[in-house]
PDB file of C-alpha atoms and ligand atoms in Angstrom:
ATOM      1  CA  MET A 580     -18.567 -23.306  -5.766  1.00 48.00           C
ATOM      2  CA  PRO A 581     -19.569 -22.639  -2.149  1.00 52.00           C
ATOM      3  CA  ALA A 582     -21.337 -25.306  -0.264  1.00 58.00           C
ATOM      4  CA  ASN A 583     -24.825 -24.980   1.108  1.00 61.00           C
ATOM      5  CA  PRO A 584     -24.568 -23.515   4.740  1.00 60.00           C
ATOM      6  CA  ASP A 585     -28.174 -24.829   5.450  1.00 64.00           C
ATOM      7  CA  TYR A 586     -27.213 -28.122   6.678  1.00 73.00           C
ATOM      8  CA  PRO A 587     -29.463 -29.328   9.410  1.00 75.00           C
ATOM      9  CA  GLU A 588     -26.712 -29.329  12.091  1.00 72.00           C
ATOM     10  CA  LEU A 589     -26.603 -25.362  11.534  1.00 79.00           C
ATOM     11  CA  ALA A 590     -30.240 -24.722  10.435  1.00 79.00           C
ATOM     12  CA  ALA A 591     -31.638 -24.446  14.104  1.00 79.00           C
ATOM     13  CA  GLY A 592     -28.990 -22.158  15.245  1.00 88.00           C
ATOM     14  CA  LYS A 593     -28.981 -20.062  12.052  1.00 89.00           C
ATOM     15  CA  ALA A 594     -32.589 -19.148  12.971  1.00 87.00           C
ATOM     16  CA  ASP A 595     -31.080 -17.189  15.880  1.00 90.00           C
ATOM     17  CA  TRP A 596     -28.691 -15.472  13.740  1.00 94.00           C
ATOM     18  CA  ARG A 597     -28.702 -11.450  13.890  1.00 93.00           C
ATOM     19  CA  TYR A 598     -26.468 -11.234  10.925  1.00 92.00           C
ATOM     20  CA  GLN A 599     -26.706 -13.110   7.598  1.00 92.00           C
ATOM     21  CA  PRO A 600     -23.330 -13.406   5.879  1.00 95.00           C
ATOM     22  CA  ASP A 601     -22.882 -14.154   2.187  1.00 95.00           C
ATOM     23  CA  ALA A 602     -22.516 -18.119   1.551  1.00 93.00           C
ATOM     24  CA  ALA A 603     -19.128 -17.533   0.155  1.00 96.00           C
ATOM     25  CA  CYS A 604     -17.722 -14.934   2.770  1.00 97.00           C
ATOM     26  CA  LEU A 605     -14.764 -17.140   3.657  1.00 98.00           C
ATOM     27  CA  GLN A 606     -14.218 -18.571   0.065  1.00 97.00           C
ATOM     28  CA  ASP A 607     -10.481 -19.862   0.015  1.00 96.00           C
ATOM     29  CA  GLN A 608      -9.470 -18.171   3.299  1.00 98.00           C
ATOM     30  CA  VAL A 609      -7.162 -20.411   5.448  1.00 98.00           C
ATOM     31  CA  ILE A 610      -8.070 -20.292   9.234  1.00 98.00           C
ATOM     32  CA  LEU A 611      -6.511 -22.090  12.128  1.00 98.00           C
ATOM     33  CA  ILE A 612      -8.860 -22.973  14.830  1.00 99.00           C
ATOM     34  CA  THR A 613      -7.585 -24.308  18.232  1.00 98.00           C
ATOM     35  CA  GLY A 614      -9.934 -26.790  20.101  1.00 98.00           C
ATOM     36  CA  ALA A 615     -11.748 -27.647  16.942  1.00 98.00           C
ATOM     37  CA  GLY A 616     -12.732 -31.048  17.981  1.00 98.00           C
ATOM     38  CA  ASP A 617     -15.595 -29.954  20.164  1.00 98.00           C
ATOM     39  CA  GLY A 618     -17.988 -27.369  21.387  1.00 98.00           C
ATOM     40  CA  ILE A 619     -17.752 -23.908  19.971  1.00 98.00           C
ATOM     41  CA  GLY A 620     -14.329 -24.644  18.054  1.00 98.00           C
ATOM     42  CA  ARG A 621     -16.145 -27.602  16.145  1.00 98.00           C
ATOM     43  CA  ALA A 622     -19.101 -25.366  15.331  1.00 97.00           C
ATOM     44  CA  ALA A 623     -17.065 -22.697  14.130  1.00 98.00           C
ATOM     45  CA  ALA A 624     -14.671 -25.304  11.818  1.00 98.00           C
ATOM     46  CA  ARG A 625     -17.954 -26.633  10.144  1.00 97.00           C
ATOM     47  CA  THR A 626     -19.403 -23.138   9.803  1.00 97.00           C
ATOM     48  CA  PHE A 627     -16.298 -21.677   8.290  1.00 98.00           C
ATOM     49  CA  ALA A 628     -15.928 -24.515   5.834  1.00 97.00           C
ATOM     50  CA  LEU A 629     -19.464 -24.218   4.668  1.00 96.00           C
ATOM     51  CA  HIS A 630     -18.747 -20.682   3.928  1.00 96.00           C
ATOM     52  CA  GLY A 631     -15.612 -21.702   2.046  1.00 97.00           C
ATOM     53  CA  ALA A 632     -12.629 -21.687   4.259  1.00 98.00           C
ATOM     54  CA  ASN A 633     -10.006 -24.255   4.544  1.00 98.00           C
ATOM     55  CA  VAL A 634      -9.691 -24.794   8.140  1.00 98.00           C
ATOM     56  CA  ILE A 635      -6.776 -26.120  10.143  1.00 98.00           C
ATOM     57  CA  LEU A 636      -8.195 -28.000  12.869  1.00 98.00           C
ATOM     58  CA  LEU A 637      -5.927 -28.045  16.012  1.00 98.00           C
ATOM     59  CA  GLY A 638      -6.896 -30.032  18.862  1.00 98.00           C
ATOM     60  CA  ARG A 639      -5.741 -32.704  21.563  1.00 97.00           C
ATOM     61  CA  THR A 640      -7.861 -35.591  20.733  1.00 98.00           C
ATOM     62  CA  ARG A 641      -7.419 -36.986  17.213  1.00 98.00           C
ATOM     63  CA  SER A 642     -10.780 -38.963  17.120  1.00 98.00           C
ATOM     64  CA  LYS A 643     -12.559 -35.729  17.408  1.00 98.00           C
ATOM     65  CA  LEU A 644     -10.569 -33.850  14.669  1.00 98.00           C
ATOM     66  CA  GLU A 645     -11.262 -36.618  12.442  1.00 98.00           C
ATOM     67  CA  ALA A 646     -14.895 -36.704  13.096  1.00 98.00           C
ATOM     68  CA  VAL A 647     -14.932 -32.987  12.168  1.00 98.00           C
ATOM     69  CA  PHE A 648     -12.688 -33.592   9.155  1.00 98.00           C
ATOM     70  CA  ASP A 649     -15.081 -36.170   7.759  1.00 98.00           C
ATOM     71  CA  TRP A 650     -18.030 -34.046   8.479  1.00 97.00           C
ATOM     72  CA  ILE A 651     -16.497 -31.095   6.190  1.00 97.00           C
ATOM     73  CA  THR A 652     -15.078 -33.249   3.439  1.00 97.00           C
ATOM     74  CA  ASP A 653     -18.515 -35.087   3.056  1.00 96.00           C
ATOM     75  CA  ARG A 654     -20.215 -31.798   2.782  1.00 95.00           C
ATOM     76  CA  THR A 655     -17.907 -29.170   1.138  1.00 96.00           C
ATOM     77  CA  GLU A 656     -15.210 -28.912  -1.340  1.00 96.00           C
ATOM     78  CA  THR A 657     -12.684 -27.263   1.007  1.00 97.00           C
ATOM     79  CA  GLU A 658      -9.289 -28.800   2.033  1.00 97.00           C
ATOM     80  CA  PRO A 659      -9.438 -29.064   6.081  1.00 98.00           C
ATOM     81  CA  VAL A 660      -6.392 -30.497   7.746  1.00 98.00           C
ATOM     82  CA  ILE A 661      -5.821 -31.988  11.150  1.00 98.00           C
ATOM     83  CA  VAL A 662      -3.147 -30.883  13.483  1.00 97.00           C
ATOM     84  CA  PRO A 663      -3.158 -33.142  16.796  1.00 96.00           C
ATOM     85  CA  CYS A 664      -1.495 -31.033  19.178  1.00 97.00           C
ATOM     86  CA  ASP A 665      -1.729 -30.670  23.050  1.00 98.00           C
ATOM     87  CA  LEU A 666      -1.219 -27.218  23.744  1.00 98.00           C
ATOM     88  CA  LEU A 667      -0.006 -28.117  27.105  1.00 98.00           C
ATOM     89  CA  ALA A 668       3.027 -29.048  25.441  1.00 98.00           C
ATOM     90  CA  LEU A 669       3.474 -26.401  22.959  1.00 98.00           C
ATOM     91  CA  ASP A 670       6.808 -24.803  22.719  1.00 98.00           C
ATOM     92  CA  ASP A 671       9.060 -22.750  20.211  1.00 98.00           C
ATOM     93  CA  THR A 672       9.940 -25.837  18.330  1.00 98.00           C
ATOM     94  CA  SER A 673       6.449 -27.217  17.818  1.00 97.00           C
ATOM     95  CA  ALA A 674       4.845 -23.708  17.161  1.00 98.00           C
ATOM     96  CA  SER A 675       7.692 -23.214  14.451  1.00 98.00           C
ATOM     97  CA  ALA A 676       7.027 -26.672  13.120  1.00 97.00           C
ATOM     98  CA  LEU A 677       3.299 -25.900  12.734  1.00 97.00           C
ATOM     99  CA  ALA A 678       4.098 -22.493  10.786  1.00 97.00           C
ATOM    100  CA  GLN A 679       6.348 -24.207   8.565  1.00 97.00           C
ATOM    101  CA  ALA A 680       3.588 -26.908   7.882  1.00 96.00           C
ATOM    102  CA  ILE A 681       0.958 -24.289   7.170  1.00 97.00           C
ATOM    103  CA  GLU A 682       3.340 -22.384   4.675  1.00 96.00           C
ATOM    104  CA  GLU A 683       4.274 -25.562   2.892  1.00 96.00           C
ATOM    105  CA  GLY A 684       0.615 -26.874   2.758  1.00 95.00           C
ATOM    106  CA  PHE A 685      -1.358 -23.554   2.085  1.00 95.00           C
ATOM    107  CA  GLY A 686       1.332 -20.926   1.460  1.00 95.00           C
ATOM    108  CA  ARG A 687      -0.913 -18.677   3.499  1.00 97.00           C
ATOM    109  CA  LEU A 688      -2.900 -18.063   6.702  1.00 98.00           C
ATOM    110  CA  ASP A 689      -5.627 -15.693   6.877  1.00 98.00           C
ATOM    111  CA  GLY A 690      -6.947 -16.124  10.417  1.00 98.00           C
ATOM    112  CA  ILE A 691      -6.518 -17.681  13.869  1.00 98.00           C
ATOM    113  CA  LEU A 692      -9.622 -18.439  16.176  1.00 98.00           C
ATOM    114  CA  HIS A 693      -7.911 -18.846  19.800  1.00 98.00           C
ATOM    115  CA  ASN A 694     -10.604 -20.932  21.084  1.00 98.00           C
ATOM    116  CA  ALA A 695      -9.046 -24.012  23.003  1.00 98.00           C
ATOM    117  CA  SER A 696      -9.054 -23.520  26.674  1.00 98.00           C
ATOM    118  CA  LEU A 697      -9.073 -25.414  29.881  1.00 98.00           C
ATOM    119  CA  LEU A 698     -11.447 -24.626  32.750  1.00 98.00           C
ATOM    120  CA  GLY A 699      -9.318 -25.815  35.748  1.00 98.00           C
ATOM    121  CA  PRO A 700     -10.678 -26.061  39.414  1.00 97.00           C
ATOM    122  CA  LYS A 701     -13.206 -23.700  40.308  1.00 97.00           C
ATOM    123  CA  THR A 702     -11.774 -23.072  43.984  1.00 97.00           C
ATOM    124  CA  PRO A 703     -10.707 -19.868  46.254  1.00 98.00           C
ATOM    125  CA  MET A 704      -7.182 -18.737  45.387  1.00 98.00           C
ATOM    126  CA  ALA A 705      -6.090 -19.669  48.856  1.00 98.00           C
ATOM    127  CA  TYR A 706      -6.215 -23.323  47.942  1.00 98.00           C
ATOM    128  CA  TYR A 707      -5.457 -22.986  44.052  1.00 98.00           C
ATOM    129  CA  PRO A 708      -3.080 -25.852  43.184  1.00 98.00           C
ATOM    130  CA  SER A 709       0.011 -24.452  41.574  1.00 98.00           C
ATOM    131  CA  ASP A 710       0.424 -27.024  38.933  1.00 98.00           C
ATOM    132  CA  GLU A 711      -3.320 -26.517  37.902  1.00 98.00           C
ATOM    133  CA  TRP A 712      -2.537 -22.934  37.654  1.00 98.00           C
ATOM    134  CA  ALA A 713       0.400 -23.397  35.215  1.00 98.00           C
ATOM    135  CA  LYS A 714      -1.649 -25.756  32.889  1.00 98.00           C
ATOM    136  CA  VAL A 715      -4.559 -23.207  32.688  1.00 98.00           C
ATOM    137  CA  MET A 716      -2.150 -20.350  31.910  1.00 98.00           C
ATOM    138  CA  GLN A 717      -0.103 -22.553  29.363  1.00 98.00           C
ATOM    139  CA  VAL A 718      -3.270 -23.462  27.364  1.00 98.00           C
ATOM    140  CA  ASN A 719      -5.220 -20.313  27.867  1.00 98.00           C
ATOM    141  CA  ALA A 720      -2.776 -17.557  27.601  1.00 98.00           C
ATOM    142  CA  PHE A 721       0.562 -18.680  26.597  1.00 98.00           C
ATOM    143  CA  ALA A 722      -0.367 -20.995  23.689  1.00 98.00           C
ATOM    144  CA  PRO A 723      -2.351 -18.024  21.944  1.00 98.00           C
ATOM    145  CA  PHE A 724       0.685 -15.735  22.581  1.00 98.00           C
ATOM    146  CA  LEU A 725       3.198 -18.358  21.066  1.00 98.00           C
ATOM    147  CA  LEU A 726       0.928 -19.261  18.145  1.00 98.00           C
ATOM    148  CA  THR A 727       0.134 -15.554  17.067  1.00 98.00           C
ATOM    149  CA  ARG A 728       3.942 -14.630  17.395  1.00 98.00           C
ATOM    150  CA  THR A 729       5.044 -17.476  15.290  1.00 98.00           C
ATOM    151  CA  LEU A 730       2.370 -17.298  12.861  1.00 98.00           C
ATOM    152  CA  LEU A 731       2.479 -13.392  12.609  1.00 97.00           C
ATOM    153  CA  PRO A 732       4.838 -13.313   9.522  1.00 96.00           C
ATOM    154  CA  LEU A 733       2.262 -15.557   7.593  1.00 97.00           C
ATOM    155  CA  LEU A 734      -0.715 -13.588   8.752  1.00 97.00           C
ATOM    156  CA  GLN A 735       0.977 -10.444   7.607  1.00 95.00           C
ATOM    157  CA  GLN A 736       1.277 -11.822   4.079  1.00 95.00           C
ATOM    158  CA  SER A 737      -2.483 -12.117   3.821  1.00 96.00           C
ATOM    159  CA  ALA A 738      -4.384  -9.111   2.354  1.00 92.00           C
ATOM    160  CA  ASN A 739      -6.616  -8.860   5.468  1.00 93.00           C
ATOM    161  CA  ALA A 740      -5.982 -11.276   8.308  1.00 97.00           C
ATOM    162  CA  SER A 741      -7.884 -11.605  11.381  1.00 98.00           C
ATOM    163  CA  VAL A 742      -7.163 -13.076  15.001  1.00 98.00           C
ATOM    164  CA  VAL A 743      -9.872 -13.684  17.522  1.00 98.00           C
ATOM    165  CA  MET A 744      -9.246 -14.465  21.098  1.00 98.00           C
ATOM    166  CA  THR A 745     -11.910 -16.245  22.896  1.00 98.00           C
ATOM    167  CA  SER A 746     -12.686 -14.485  26.235  1.00 98.00           C
ATOM    168  CA  SER A 747     -15.304 -14.625  29.006  1.00 98.00           C
ATOM    169  CA  SER A 748     -17.172 -12.558  31.327  1.00 98.00           C
ATOM    170  CA  VAL A 749     -14.811 -13.463  33.953  1.00 98.00           C
ATOM    171  CA  GLY A 750     -11.845 -12.260  31.833  1.00 97.00           C
ATOM    172  CA  ARG A 751     -13.448  -8.763  31.779  1.00 98.00           C
ATOM    173  CA  GLN A 752     -14.765  -8.792  35.649  1.00 98.00           C
ATOM    174  CA  GLY A 753     -13.000 -10.979  38.090  1.00 97.00           C
ATOM    175  CA  ARG A 754     -15.412 -13.329  40.012  1.00 97.00           C
ATOM    176  CA  ALA A 755     -14.699 -15.377  43.025  1.00 98.00           C
ATOM    177  CA  TYR A 756     -13.574 -19.092  42.633  1.00 98.00           C
ATOM    178  CA  TRP A 757     -12.771 -18.781  38.959  1.00 98.00           C
ATOM    179  CA  GLY A 758      -8.955 -18.746  39.634  1.00 98.00           C
ATOM    180  CA  ALA A 759      -6.682 -19.251  36.823  1.00 98.00           C
ATOM    181  CA  TYR A 760      -9.332 -19.423  34.221  1.00 98.00           C
ATOM    182  CA  ALA A 761     -10.341 -15.745  34.948  1.00 98.00           C
ATOM    183  CA  VAL A 762      -6.805 -14.528  35.099  1.00 98.00           C
ATOM    184  CA  SER A 763      -5.673 -16.280  31.864  1.00 98.00           C
ATOM    185  CA  LYS A 764      -8.732 -14.618  30.171  1.00 98.00           C
ATOM    186  CA  PHE A 765      -7.549 -11.250  31.540  1.00 98.00           C
ATOM    187  CA  ALA A 766      -4.210 -11.921  29.989  1.00 98.00           C
ATOM    188  CA  LEU A 767      -5.789 -12.839  26.661  1.00 98.00           C
ATOM    189  CA  GLU A 768      -7.468  -9.579  26.647  1.00 98.00           C
ATOM    190  CA  GLY A 769      -4.272  -7.813  27.379  1.00 98.00           C
ATOM    191  CA  LEU A 770      -2.478  -9.799  24.615  1.00 98.00           C
ATOM    192  CA  CYS A 771      -5.220  -8.705  22.217  1.00 98.00           C
ATOM    193  CA  GLN A 772      -5.035  -4.998  23.198  1.00 98.00           C
ATOM    194  CA  VAL A 773      -1.357  -4.848  22.686  1.00 98.00           C
ATOM    195  CA  LEU A 774      -1.257  -6.683  19.536  1.00 98.00           C
ATOM    196  CA  ALA A 775      -4.013  -4.462  17.995  1.00 97.00           C
ATOM    197  CA  ASP A 776      -2.285  -1.416  19.278  1.00 96.00           C
ATOM    198  CA  GLU A 777       1.052  -2.601  17.677  1.00 96.00           C
ATOM    199  CA  HIS A 778      -0.674  -3.310  14.352  1.00 95.00           C
ATOM    200  CA  GLU A 779      -3.385  -0.581  14.120  1.00 88.00           C
ATOM    201  CA  ASN A 780      -1.497   1.427  11.648  1.00 81.00           C
ATOM    202  CA  ALA A 781      -0.329  -1.751   9.623  1.00 76.00           C
ATOM    203  CA  ASN A 782      -4.011  -2.298   8.552  1.00 68.00           C
ATOM    204  CA  ARG A 783      -3.104  -5.990   7.337  1.00 86.00           C
ATOM    205  CA  VAL A 784      -4.057  -7.908  10.665  1.00 96.00           C
ATOM    206  CA  ARG A 785      -6.814  -7.141  12.988  1.00 97.00           C
ATOM    207  CA  PHE A 786      -7.251  -8.404  16.613  1.00 98.00           C
ATOM    208  CA  ASN A 787     -10.328  -8.717  18.608  1.00 98.00           C
ATOM    209  CA  SER A 788     -11.650 -10.487  21.626  1.00 98.00           C
ATOM    210  CA  LEU A 789     -14.908 -12.029  21.650  1.00 98.00           C
ATOM    211  CA  ASN A 790     -16.794 -13.472  24.698  1.00 98.00           C
ATOM    212  CA  PRO A 791     -19.296 -16.029  23.290  1.00 98.00           C
ATOM    213  CA  GLY A 792     -21.382 -15.814  26.461  1.00 98.00           C
ATOM    214  CA  GLY A 793     -22.998 -18.866  28.125  1.00 98.00           C
ATOM    215  CA  THR A 794     -23.019 -21.711  25.384  1.00 98.00           C
ATOM    216  CA  ARG A 795     -24.096 -25.440  25.224  1.00 97.00           C
ATOM    217  CA  THR A 796     -20.910 -27.214  25.571  1.00 97.00           C
ATOM    218  CA  ALA A 797     -19.045 -29.624  27.858  1.00 97.00           C
ATOM    219  CA  MET A 798     -17.247 -26.821  29.518  1.00 97.00           C
ATOM    220  CA  ARG A 799     -20.359 -25.041  30.094  1.00 97.00           C
ATOM    221  CA  ALA A 800     -21.842 -28.066  31.773  1.00 96.00           C
ATOM    222  CA  ALA A 801     -18.429 -28.818  33.886  1.00 96.00           C
ATOM    223  CA  ALA A 802     -18.750 -25.027  35.159  1.00 97.00           C
ATOM    224  CA  TYR A 803     -22.498 -25.145  35.874  1.00 96.00           C
ATOM    225  CA  PRO A 804     -23.524 -28.527  36.513  1.00 95.00           C
ATOM    226  CA  ALA A 805     -26.967 -27.670  38.005  1.00 96.00           C
ATOM    227  CA  GLU A 806     -28.003 -25.920  34.778  1.00 97.00           C
ATOM    228  CA  SER A 807     -30.244 -27.448  32.173  1.00 96.00           C
ATOM    229  CA  PRO A 808     -28.253 -27.515  28.819  1.00 96.00           C
ATOM    230  CA  ALA A 809     -31.717 -26.835  27.041  1.00 95.00           C
ATOM    231  CA  ASP A 810     -31.707 -23.384  28.511  1.00 95.00           C
ATOM    232  CA  VAL A 811     -28.375 -22.361  27.143  1.00 96.00           C
ATOM    233  CA  PRO A 812     -27.811 -21.305  23.381  1.00 96.00           C
ATOM    234  CA  THR A 813     -26.025 -23.772  21.243  1.00 96.00           C
ATOM    235  CA  PRO A 814     -22.735 -23.066  19.722  1.00 97.00           C
ATOM    236  CA  GLU A 815     -24.269 -22.937  16.109  1.00 96.00           C
ATOM    237  CA  SER A 816     -26.484 -20.089  17.166  1.00 96.00           C
ATOM    238  CA  ARG A 817     -23.450 -17.980  18.035  1.00 96.00           C
ATOM    239  CA  MET A 818     -21.820 -18.377  14.586  1.00 97.00           C
ATOM    240  CA  ASP A 819     -22.869 -15.235  12.948  1.00 97.00           C
ATOM    241  CA  ILE A 820     -20.629 -13.260  15.077  1.00 98.00           C
ATOM    242  CA  TYR A 821     -17.777 -15.684  14.390  1.00 98.00           C
ATOM    243  CA  LEU A 822     -18.447 -15.418  10.496  1.00 98.00           C
ATOM    244  CA  TYR A 823     -18.437 -11.740  10.764  1.00 98.00           C
ATOM    245  CA  LEU A 824     -14.964 -11.394  12.760  1.00 98.00           C
ATOM    246  CA  PHE A 825     -13.399 -13.378   9.972  1.00 98.00           C
ATOM    247  CA  GLU A 826     -15.030 -11.986   6.699  1.00 97.00           C
ATOM    248  CA  GLN A 827     -14.902  -8.708   4.875  1.00 95.00           C
ATOM    249  CA  ALA A 828     -17.537  -6.936   6.874  1.00 95.00           C
ATOM    250  CA  SER A 829     -15.055  -6.584   9.929  1.00 96.00           C
ATOM    251  CA  LEU A 830     -12.144  -5.272   7.948  1.00 95.00           C
ATOM    252  CA  SER A 831     -12.051  -2.171   9.839  1.00 93.00           C
ATOM    253  CA  LEU A 832     -12.483  -3.550  13.239  1.00 96.00           C
ATOM    254  CA  THR A 833      -9.535  -4.100  15.572  1.00 96.00           C
ATOM    255  CA  GLY A 834      -9.050  -3.733  19.386  1.00 97.00           C
ATOM    256  CA  ALA A 835     -12.660  -4.418  20.079  1.00 97.00           C
ATOM    257  CA  GLN A 836     -14.111  -6.498  22.905  1.00 98.00           C
ATOM    258  CA  LEU A 837     -17.350  -7.837  21.460  1.00 98.00           C
ATOM    259  CA  ASP A 838     -19.958 -10.155  23.336  1.00 98.00           C
ATOM    260  CA  ALA A 839     -22.108 -12.533  21.525  1.00 97.00           C
ATOM    261  CA  ARG A 840     -25.053 -12.091  23.842  1.00 96.00           C
ATOM    262  CA  THR A 841     -25.453  -8.152  23.137  1.00 95.00           C
ATOM    263  CA  TRP A 842     -24.117  -8.082  19.556  1.00 95.00           C
ATOM    264  CA  ASN A 843     -26.678  -7.079  16.953  1.00 91.00           C
ATOM    265  CA  GLY A 844     -24.829  -7.147  13.820  1.00 91.00           C
ATOM    266  CA  PRO A 845     -22.070  -5.231  12.201  1.00 89.00           C
ATOM    267  CA  THR A 846     -23.204  -1.602  13.035  1.00 73.00           C
ATOM    268  CA  HIS A 847     -24.382  -2.480  16.693  1.00 45.00           C
ATOM    269  CA  SER A 848     -21.099  -4.130  18.181  1.00 45.00           C
ATOM    270  CA  ALA A 849     -21.340  -3.613  21.919  1.00 44.00           C
ATOM    271  CA  ALA A 850     -18.799  -3.851  24.826  1.00 48.00           C
ATOM    272  CA  ALA A 851     -19.171  -6.547  27.123  1.00 46.00           C
ATOM    273  CA  PRO A 852     -21.716  -6.050  30.014  1.00 47.00           C
ATOM    274  CA  ALA A 853     -20.221  -6.268  33.357  1.00 42.00           C
ATOM    275  CA  SER A 854     -22.306  -9.326  34.454  1.00 39.00           C
TER     276      SER A 854
HETATM  277  P1  NDP B1312     -15.177 -27.163  25.195  1.00 85.31           P
HETATM  278  O1  NDP B1312     -14.598 -27.628  26.604  1.00 85.31           O
HETATM  279  O2  NDP B1312     -16.400 -27.787  24.920  1.00 85.31           O
HETATM  280  O3  NDP B1312     -14.044 -27.362  24.131  1.00 85.31           O
HETATM  281  C1  NDP B1312     -12.788 -26.869  24.410  1.00 85.31           C
HETATM  282  C2  NDP B1312     -11.881 -27.404  23.318  1.00 85.31           C
HETATM  283  O4  NDP B1312     -10.447 -27.018  23.668  1.00 85.31           O
HETATM  284  C3  NDP B1312     -11.871 -28.998  23.119  1.00 85.31           C
HETATM  285  O5  NDP B1312     -11.983 -29.129  21.811  1.00 85.31           O
HETATM  286  C4  NDP B1312     -10.496 -29.154  24.017  1.00 85.31           C
HETATM  287  O6  NDP B1312     -10.087 -30.516  23.251  1.00 85.31           O
HETATM  288  C5  NDP B1312      -9.658 -28.102  23.524  1.00 85.31           C
HETATM  289  N1  NDP B1312      -8.599 -28.116  24.455  1.00 85.31           N
HETATM  290  C6  NDP B1312      -8.556 -28.217  25.742  1.00 85.31           C
HETATM  291  N2  NDP B1312      -7.400 -28.220  26.167  1.00 85.31           N
HETATM  292  C7  NDP B1312      -6.471 -28.358  25.136  1.00 85.31           C
HETATM  293  C8  NDP B1312      -5.209 -28.725  25.095  1.00 85.31           C
HETATM  294  N3  NDP B1312      -4.433 -28.815  26.164  1.00 85.31           N
HETATM  295  N4  NDP B1312      -4.660 -28.716  23.802  1.00 85.31           N
HETATM  296  C9  NDP B1312      -5.299 -28.546  22.590  1.00 85.31           C
HETATM  297  N5  NDP B1312      -6.838 -28.487  22.704  1.00 85.31           N
HETATM  298  C10 NDP B1312      -7.429 -28.390  24.059  1.00 85.31           C
HETATM  299  O7  NDP B1312     -15.209 -25.725  25.512  1.00 85.31           O
HETATM  300  P2  NDP B1312     -16.101 -24.656  24.672  1.00 85.31           P
HETATM  301  O8  NDP B1312     -16.465 -24.926  23.291  1.00 85.31           O
HETATM  302  O9  NDP B1312     -17.378 -24.296  25.748  1.00 85.31           O
HETATM  303  O10 NDP B1312     -15.187 -23.306  24.857  1.00 85.31           O
HETATM  304  C11 NDP B1312     -14.680 -22.804  23.760  1.00 85.31           C
HETATM  305  C12 NDP B1312     -14.033 -21.221  24.227  1.00 85.31           C
HETATM  306  O11 NDP B1312     -15.039 -20.415  24.750  1.00 85.31           O
HETATM  307  C13 NDP B1312     -13.161 -21.390  25.417  1.00 85.31           C
HETATM  308  O12 NDP B1312     -12.013 -20.485  25.074  1.00 85.31           O
HETATM  309  C14 NDP B1312     -14.122 -21.022  26.477  1.00 85.31           C
HETATM  310  O13 NDP B1312     -13.177 -20.530  27.539  1.00 85.31           O
HETATM  311  C15 NDP B1312     -14.786 -19.926  25.841  1.00 85.31           C
HETATM  312  N6  NDP B1312     -16.106 -19.755  26.574  1.00 85.31           N
HETATM  313  C16 NDP B1312     -17.196 -20.731  26.580  1.00 85.31           C
HETATM  314  C17 NDP B1312     -18.183 -20.390  27.190  1.00 85.31           C
HETATM  315  C18 NDP B1312     -19.447 -21.329  27.286  1.00 85.31           C
HETATM  316  O14 NDP B1312     -20.316 -21.128  27.949  1.00 85.31           O
HETATM  317  N7  NDP B1312     -19.281 -22.545  26.609  1.00 85.31           N
HETATM  318  C19 NDP B1312     -18.519 -18.981  28.037  1.00 85.31           C
HETATM  319  C20 NDP B1312     -17.380 -18.305  27.738  1.00 85.31           C
HETATM  320  C21 NDP B1312     -16.220 -18.598  27.126  1.00 85.31           C
HETATM  321  P3  NDP B1312     -10.783 -31.935  23.764  1.00 85.31           P
HETATM  322  O15 NDP B1312     -12.262 -31.992  23.069  1.00 85.31           O
HETATM  323  O16 NDP B1312      -9.710 -32.998  23.205  1.00 85.31           O
HETATM  324  O17 NDP B1312     -11.025 -31.857  25.088  1.00 85.31           O
END
């Protein structure tokens, strides 16, 4: 029995959706979401659960993950799990332990939303601190590589798995002062393209990148402190394209670079503008 996806927290955002997926479009799918405790990741976790998915909530702040877990279990019959994990410390051992836990707990994995990210300093390259560079690259690019590589055998057992890399405008067109954040998103785009090419004939796992565009979150406020949050779309208003990328409607899509700002629904997927 699917939950009712029209909870107040989602209703306002849903009014802006350009695509209306089925209420049970993710029924029984198991989807790992990184950075699930806040911002876009939290909205995705709630939305996916309301559409039937069992979500694996990975993040570094346990209290935030617990709040998302409680929200989901209060409203749906899905089975979320919490994975407290600082991606700064992710290595082969901890990634393998996660894969084993998912296999033992669910016996399957149908998708990964690589969403967690560090903004890092906005500063000229000439002054960019090496230690900050390493942290941003670890969380934004290395962790998605390591998680994907380690979880690939599980994904390949799914009939149709989806991996989504969360990109950014500055990961498609370089911009002054965005430093390691921009470079890490370029790396993520490259990772996505290589994986999509390697798997394009296997037809079981699809890989796409998505730029959510300016979205009302803590990261956005940190990057644009002078901006009024009220002028920026909410994470919930972006969730139509996130659902699309994990449900049946996108089965034939792989290697695409989508942009939530210009996307008008499944038949009108558009590449990112250069802005
Ligand atoms: P937020 O900062 O609101 O959320 C980021 C999430 O990532 C948080 O839950 C955070 O955990 C988690 N995270 C950060 N570092 C780590 C870590 N080391 N280990 C585990 N989890 C970590 O960001 P947004 O929701 O705005 O961003 C989501 C994605 O969208 C990012 O990839 C971002 O680059 C991308 N994006 C966002 C845009 C925007 O305008 N918001 C625009 C373009 C792209 P915690 O809550 O504990 O800090």
